[in-house]
Coordinates of C-alpha atoms in Angstrom, one line a residue:
Chain L
Q349 CA -73.0 39.3 -106.8
S350 CA -70.7 36.8 -105.1
A351 CA -68.1 34.9 -107.1
L352 CA -68.8 31.4 -108.1
T353 CA -67.0 28.8 -105.9
Q354 CA -64.2 26.8 -107.4
P355 CA -61.6 24.6 -105.6
A356 CA -58.3 26.6 -105.1
S357 CA -56.2 23.8 -106.7
V358 CA -56.5 20.5 -108.5
S359 CA -53.6 18.3 -109.5
G360 CA -53.1 15.2 -111.6
S361 CA -50.4 13.2 -113.3
P362 CA -49.9 13.2 -117.1
G363 CA -52.5 11.1 -118.8
Q364 CA -55.0 11.3 -116.0
S365 CA -58.4 13.0 -115.9
I366 CA -59.3 15.8 -113.5
T367 CA -62.5 17.7 -112.9
I368 CA -62.9 21.3 -111.7
S369 CA -66.3 22.2 -110.1
C370 CA -68.0 25.6 -110.2
T371 CA -70.8 26.1 -107.8
G372 CA -73.3 29.0 -107.9
T373 CA -77.0 29.5 -107.3
S374 CA -80.3 29.3 -109.1
S375 CA -79.8 32.9 -110.1
D376 CA -76.7 32.1 -112.2
V377 CA -75.3 28.7 -112.9
G378 CA -78.5 26.9 -112.1
G379 CA -80.8 29.3 -114.0
Y380 CA -79.1 29.5 -117.4
N381 CA -77.1 27.4 -119.8
Y382 CA -74.6 30.2 -120.2
V383 CA -71.6 28.8 -118.3
S384 CA -68.2 29.2 -119.9
W385 CA -64.7 28.2 -118.9
Y386 CA -61.4 30.0 -119.4
Q387 CA -57.7 29.0 -119.3
Q388 CA -55.1 31.5 -118.2
H389 CA -51.4 30.9 -118.3
P390 CA -49.2 33.2 -116.2
G391 CA -48.8 36.6 -117.7
K392 CA -51.3 35.8 -120.5
A393 CA -54.8 36.8 -121.3
P394 CA -57.6 34.3 -120.6
K395 CA -58.7 31.9 -123.4
L396 CA -62.2 30.5 -123.9
M397 CA -62.2 26.7 -123.6
I398 CA -66.0 25.9 -123.2
Y399 CA -69.1 28.0 -123.8
D400 CA -72.8 27.3 -123.2
V401 CA -72.0 24.7 -120.6
S402 CA -70.5 22.1 -122.9
N403 CA -69.6 23.5 -126.3
R404 CA -66.0 23.8 -127.5
P405 CA -64.8 26.6 -129.7
S406 CA -63.0 25.7 -132.9
G407 CA -59.4 24.9 -132.1
V408 CA -59.9 23.8 -128.5
S409 CA -58.8 20.2 -127.8
N410 CA -61.5 17.6 -127.3
R411 CA -59.7 16.7 -124.1
F412 CA -61.7 19.5 -122.6
S413 CA -65.4 18.9 -121.8
G414 CA -68.0 20.7 -119.8
S415 CA -71.2 19.7 -118.0
K416 CA -73.8 21.0 -115.5
S417 CA -76.0 19.6 -112.8
G418 CA -78.2 21.9 -110.8
N419 CA -76.2 24.8 -109.5
T420 CA -72.8 23.2 -110.2
A421 CA -71.0 23.2 -113.5
S422 CA -67.9 21.1 -114.2
L423 CA -64.9 21.2 -116.5
T424 CA -63.1 17.9 -117.2
I425 CA -59.6 17.7 -118.7
S426 CA -58.8 14.2 -119.9
G427 CA -55.4 12.9 -120.9
L428 CA -53.8 15.6 -118.8
Q429 CA -50.7 17.2 -120.4
A430 CA -48.0 19.5 -119.1
E431 CA -49.4 22.4 -121.2
D432 CA -52.7 22.2 -119.3
E433 CA -51.0 23.6 -116.2
A434 CA -52.7 26.9 -115.8
D435 CA -55.4 28.8 -113.9
Y436 CA -59.0 28.0 -114.9
Y437 CA -62.1 30.2 -114.3
C438 CA -65.7 29.5 -114.9
S439 CA -68.2 32.3 -115.7
S440 CA -72.0 32.5 -115.7
Y441 CA -74.7 34.9 -116.9
T442 CA -76.9 36.0 -114.0
S443 CA -80.5 37.1 -113.4
S444 CA -79.2 40.7 -113.0
S445 CA -78.2 40.7 -116.7
S446 CA -74.6 40.6 -115.6
Y447 CA -71.8 38.1 -115.4
V448 CA -69.9 36.5 -112.6
F449 CA -66.6 34.7 -112.6
G450 CA -65.5 31.8 -110.4
T451 CA -62.8 32.1 -107.8
G452 CA -60.3 30.3 -110.0
T453 CA -58.6 27.0 -109.9
K454 CA -54.8 26.4 -110.2
V455 CA -54.2 23.1 -112.1
T456 CA -50.9 21.5 -111.5
V457 CA -49.5 18.6 -113.6
L458 CA -47.4 16.4 -111.3
Chain A
E970 CA -58.1 37.2 -137.9
V971 CA -60.4 38.5 -135.1
Q972 CA -58.3 40.7 -132.8
L973 CA -58.8 43.1 -129.9
V974 CA -55.8 45.3 -129.4
Q975 CA -55.6 47.4 -126.2
S976 CA -53.7 50.5 -125.4
G977 CA -50.4 50.4 -123.5
A978 CA -49.6 50.4 -119.8
E979 CA -50.4 53.5 -117.7
V980 CA -48.9 54.9 -114.5
K981 CA -51.0 57.5 -112.8
K982 CA -51.4 59.3 -109.5
P983 CA -54.4 59.1 -107.2
G984 CA -57.1 61.5 -108.3
E985 CA -56.0 61.6 -111.9
S986 CA -58.3 60.6 -114.8
L987 CA -57.7 57.9 -117.3
R988 CA -59.2 56.4 -120.4
I989 CA -57.9 53.1 -121.9
S990 CA -58.9 51.7 -125.2
C991 CA -59.7 48.4 -127.0
K992 CA -59.7 48.3 -130.8
G993 CA -61.4 45.5 -132.7
S994 CA -60.5 44.2 -136.1
G995 CA -61.3 41.3 -138.4
Y996 CA -65.0 41.3 -137.7
S997 CA -68.1 43.5 -137.7
F998 CA -67.5 45.6 -134.5
T999 CA -71.2 46.5 -134.1
S1000 CA -72.3 42.9 -134.1
Y1001 CA -70.8 41.9 -130.8
W1002 CA -70.8 43.3 -127.3
I1003 CA -67.5 44.3 -125.7
S1004 CA -67.0 43.5 -122.0
W1005 CA -64.3 44.8 -119.6
V1006 CA -62.8 42.5 -117.0
R1007 CA -60.5 43.5 -114.0
Q1008 CA -57.7 41.3 -112.6
M1009 CA -56.1 42.7 -109.5
P1010 CA -52.5 41.6 -108.8
G1011 CA -52.5 37.9 -108.0
K1012 CA -56.3 37.7 -108.0
G1013 CA -59.1 36.4 -110.1
L1014 CA -61.2 37.8 -112.9
E1015 CA -64.0 40.3 -112.2
W1016 CA -66.6 41.3 -114.8
M1017 CA -67.0 45.1 -114.8
G1018 CA -69.6 45.7 -117.5
R1019 CA -70.2 45.7 -121.2
I1020 CA -71.3 47.8 -124.1
D1021 CA -73.2 47.2 -127.3
P1022 CA -71.2 49.2 -129.9
S1023 CA -74.2 49.5 -132.3
D1024 CA -76.1 51.8 -130.0
S1025 CA -73.7 52.3 -127.0
Y1026 CA -76.1 50.6 -124.6
T1027 CA -74.3 49.6 -121.5
N1028 CA -74.8 47.5 -118.4
Y1029 CA -72.5 47.4 -115.4
S1030 CA -71.7 45.1 -112.5
P1031 CA -73.2 46.6 -109.3
S1032 CA -69.6 46.5 -107.9
F1033 CA -68.4 48.9 -110.6
Q1034 CA -71.5 51.0 -111.4
G1035 CA -70.6 54.7 -110.8
H1036 CA -66.9 54.1 -110.5
V1037 CA -66.1 53.6 -114.2
T1038 CA -67.6 54.5 -117.6
I1039 CA -67.7 52.3 -120.6
S1040 CA -68.1 53.9 -124.0
A1041 CA -67.5 53.1 -127.7
D1042 CA -66.8 54.9 -131.0
K1043 CA -68.1 52.6 -133.7
S1044 CA -66.6 54.7 -136.4
I1045 CA -63.2 53.6 -135.4
S1046 CA -64.1 50.2 -133.9
T1047 CA -62.9 51.1 -130.5
A1048 CA -64.3 50.7 -127.0
Y1049 CA -63.1 52.6 -123.9
L1050 CA -62.9 52.2 -120.1
Q1051 CA -62.5 55.4 -118.2
W1052 CA -62.1 56.7 -114.7
S1053 CA -62.6 60.3 -113.5
S1054 CA -60.6 60.0 -110.3
L1055 CA -58.3 57.0 -109.9
K1056 CA -57.5 55.4 -106.6
A1057 CA -54.6 53.1 -105.6
S1058 CA -57.1 50.2 -105.4
D1059 CA -57.7 50.6 -109.2
T1060 CA -54.2 49.2 -109.8
A1061 CA -54.9 46.1 -111.9
M1062 CA -54.7 44.5 -115.3
Y1063 CA -57.8 45.3 -117.4
Y1064 CA -58.9 43.1 -120.3
C1065 CA -61.5 43.7 -122.9
A1066 CA -63.3 40.8 -124.5
R1067 CA -65.7 40.2 -127.3
Q1068 CA -69.1 38.6 -126.6
G1069 CA -71.5 37.0 -129.1
G1070 CA -74.9 37.2 -127.4
E1071 CA -74.7 35.4 -124.0
K1072 CA -72.0 33.1 -125.2
G1073 CA -68.4 33.2 -123.9
F1074 CA -65.9 36.0 -124.0
D1075 CA -63.8 35.4 -127.1
P1076 CA -61.3 36.7 -128.0
W1077 CA -59.6 38.7 -125.3
G1078 CA -57.4 41.7 -125.7
Q1079 CA -53.8 41.4 -124.4
G1080 CA -54.6 43.5 -121.3
T1081 CA -53.7 47.0 -120.1
L1082 CA -51.8 47.3 -116.8
V1083 CA -52.9 50.3 -114.8
T1084 CA -50.7 51.3 -111.9
V1085 CA -52.0 54.1 -109.5
S1086 CA -49.4 55.3 -107.1
S1087 CA -48.4 58.5 -105.5

């Protein structure tokens, strides 16, 4: 199972919006609405930000939103803040009853 | 508060065996799957496999099948990840995470750093 493809890095200025893409296949992202997104600060455990493509867990800022079109899912961070600087990973359920993570994206706040 | 607390860092030699643990609290341990995720130094997340603590049913990533064993003891709300013969390439941070059905992994344990070196 190959990792989902994400851009290596995305940057933006405070207050701007950025979007991170996550491209898979019809056997994972395109086949199920079980895409989730995780934020990981250096030296910390990942934190769930979005599940089931577009749902936010309780306590996660509404500046984070998710969507999907075909085999590509996206995470949008609006009103970018310094604390959003971190690595972000997508994940999808697969047709093999397993899970696959994305390659990861480093978000830099300029 | 829902928590997963993992066992401490380990330093092992190649060929040695190891079992690390993940103890759940604040919820019904048998109602959620536990997954294990590897993160090699400076690299991304890799899903290794998961267990249903209610009946110990497991499924593994093809990349890890046969290399590790996932188990659980529901009487003490603890899941395990074990190796019978470690390799230097097993050096990584290992996380456990709770799963509700096919929804996201939440929460995550704090991670267990495994270092394998001669």
